[in-house]
Amino acid sequence: MKNNNSDFKQQLIRRSFTLARKIIVLVDKFPKKRSAWVIADQLLRSATSIGANIIEAQAASSKRDFVNFLNHALKSGNETKFWLALARDLDSQLSEEINELLKEADELVKILGSSISTLRGKRKL
């Protein structure tokens, strides 16, 4: 069972890392305008925060701390979805690429939400 849990954590880390990397590549394609820069900055911060918080959770000192870090990752995932949707609506040339990233971000958010619910259900946190 521990092996499955470890595999799950590694897959979650890998997926969040890949999403962040793809978003870094995406924002370099944004137009060189002030509005795009603001969206790019927020998108980079939120997307990279997902994986960073998942990694931080691995070093949590308690189950409550672990859930808190996952919750921060969940919030960053939802924020990432917002910025991706806004970017897509402002630049139709990138909409197909952004839709794929939105799909992946949505899947990560669902996984994180489910994980948090499961952990909270096992023990009142």
Short mmCIF file of C-alpha atoms in Angstrom, two decimals:
data_model
loop_
_atom_site.label_atom_id
_atom_site.label_comp_id
_atom_site.label_asym_id
_atom_site.label_seq_id
_atom_site.Cartn_x
_atom_site.Cartn_y
_atom_site.Cartn_z
CA MET A 1 0.00 0.00 0.00
CA LYS A 2 2.84 2.36 0.81
CA ASN A 3 4.26 1.71 -2.65
CA ASN A 4 0.99 2.78 -4.32
CA ASN A 5 0.90 5.91 -2.16
CA SER A 6 4.49 6.71 -3.11
CA ASP A 7 3.73 6.16 -6.81
CA PHE A 8 0.68 8.42 -6.52
CA LYS A 9 2.73 11.20 -4.90
CA GLN A 10 5.46 10.92 -7.54
CA GLN A 11 2.89 11.04 -10.34
CA LEU A 12 1.27 14.13 -8.80
CA ILE A 13 4.66 15.84 -8.50
CA ARG A 14 5.55 14.91 -12.09
CA ARG A 15 2.23 16.16 -13.46
CA SER A 16 2.42 19.47 -11.60
CA PHE A 17 6.03 19.95 -12.76
CA THR A 18 5.07 19.23 -16.37
CA LEU A 19 2.14 21.64 -16.20
CA ALA A 20 4.37 24.40 -14.81
CA ARG A 21 7.01 23.76 -17.49
CA LYS A 22 4.40 23.93 -20.27
CA ILE A 23 2.99 27.16 -18.86
CA ILE A 24 6.47 28.69 -18.77
CA VAL A 25 6.79 27.90 -22.49
CA LEU A 26 3.29 29.26 -23.13
CA VAL A 27 3.82 32.67 -21.53
CA ASP A 28 6.88 33.24 -23.72
CA LYS A 29 4.42 33.22 -26.65
CA PHE A 30 2.25 35.96 -25.17
CA PRO A 31 2.24 39.33 -26.96
CA LYS A 32 4.65 41.91 -25.60
CA LYS A 33 1.99 44.12 -24.05
CA ARG A 34 1.54 45.30 -20.46
CA SER A 35 -1.73 43.41 -20.01
CA ALA A 36 -0.19 40.16 -21.24
CA TRP A 37 2.79 40.68 -18.93
CA VAL A 38 0.49 41.00 -15.90
CA ILE A 39 -1.41 37.83 -16.83
CA ALA A 40 1.85 35.99 -17.56
CA ASP A 41 3.31 37.00 -14.20
CA GLN A 42 0.27 35.84 -12.24
CA LEU A 43 -0.01 32.66 -14.29
CA LEU A 44 3.66 31.79 -13.71
CA ARG A 45 3.33 32.38 -9.98
CA SER A 46 0.20 30.29 -9.55
CA ALA A 47 1.27 27.44 -11.85
CA THR A 48 4.69 27.01 -10.26
CA SER A 49 3.14 27.23 -6.81
CA ILE A 50 1.12 24.05 -7.36
CA GLY A 51 4.14 21.78 -7.54
CA ALA A 52 6.10 23.74 -4.96
CA ASN A 53 3.32 23.24 -2.40
CA ILE A 54 3.03 19.54 -3.23
CA ILE A 55 6.79 19.20 -2.63
CA GLU A 56 6.46 21.16 0.63
CA ALA A 57 3.71 18.77 1.71
CA GLN A 58 6.18 15.89 1.46
CA ALA A 59 8.21 17.48 4.26
CA ALA A 60 5.22 18.35 6.43
CA SER A 61 5.67 17.89 10.15
CA SER A 62 2.12 16.62 10.71
CA LYS A 63 -0.91 15.35 8.80
CA ARG A 64 -2.59 18.72 9.36
CA ASP A 65 0.45 20.50 7.90
CA PHE A 66 0.41 18.05 4.96
CA VAL A 67 -3.25 18.82 4.24
CA ASN A 68 -2.60 22.57 4.53
CA PHE A 69 0.13 22.41 1.87
CA LEU A 70 -2.13 20.36 -0.41
CA ASN A 71 -4.85 22.95 0.16
CA HIS A 72 -2.45 25.72 -0.93
CA ALA A 73 -1.66 23.66 -4.05
CA LEU A 74 -5.40 23.31 -4.71
CA LYS A 75 -5.92 27.07 -4.40
CA SER A 76 -3.00 27.71 -6.75
CA GLY A 77 -4.50 25.23 -9.20
CA ASN A 78 -7.81 27.06 -9.18
CA GLU A 79 -6.02 30.38 -9.64
CA THR A 80 -4.06 28.90 -12.55
CA LYS A 81 -7.32 27.86 -14.20
CA PHE A 82 -8.61 31.44 -13.88
CA TRP A 83 -5.51 32.98 -15.48
CA LEU A 84 -5.45 30.36 -18.25
CA ALA A 85 -9.10 31.03 -19.09
CA LEU A 86 -8.48 34.77 -19.15
CA ALA A 87 -5.42 34.35 -21.38
CA ARG A 88 -7.38 32.09 -23.74
CA ASP A 89 -10.19 34.61 -24.05
CA LEU A 90 -7.74 37.43 -24.79
CA ASP A 91 -5.62 35.57 -27.38
CA SER A 92 -7.48 33.21 -29.67
CA GLN A 93 -4.26 32.16 -31.44
CA LEU A 94 -3.20 30.24 -28.34
CA SER A 95 -6.65 28.89 -27.42
CA GLU A 96 -6.01 25.27 -28.45
CA GLU A 97 -2.79 25.07 -26.44
CA ILE A 98 -4.39 26.83 -23.48
CA ASN A 99 -7.40 24.49 -23.56
CA GLU A 100 -5.06 21.51 -23.16
CA LEU A 101 -3.37 23.20 -20.20
CA LEU A 102 -6.75 24.04 -18.69
CA LYS A 103 -7.74 20.40 -18.96
CA GLU A 104 -4.58 19.29 -17.16
CA ALA A 105 -4.96 21.99 -14.49
CA ASP A 106 -8.56 20.90 -13.95
CA GLU A 107 -7.50 17.27 -13.52
CA LEU A 108 -4.85 18.27 -10.97
CA VAL A 109 -7.40 20.36 -9.07
CA LYS A 110 -9.80 17.41 -8.96
CA ILE A 111 -7.07 15.05 -7.75
CA LEU A 112 -5.97 17.50 -5.06
CA GLY A 113 -9.55 18.16 -3.94
CA SER A 114 -10.29 14.46 -3.72
CA SER A 115 -7.06 13.80 -1.83
CA ILE A 116 -7.81 16.55 0.67
CA SER A 117 -11.36 15.26 1.19
CA THR A 118 -10.06 11.73 1.73
CA LEU A 119 -7.41 12.88 4.20
CA ARG A 120 -9.89 15.04 6.11
CA GLY A 121 -12.37 12.18 6.17
CA LYS A 122 -9.83 9.83 7.73
CA ARG A 123 -9.18 12.25 10.53
CA LYS A 124 -10.95 15.45 11.43
CA LEU A 125 -8.49 18.20 10.42
#
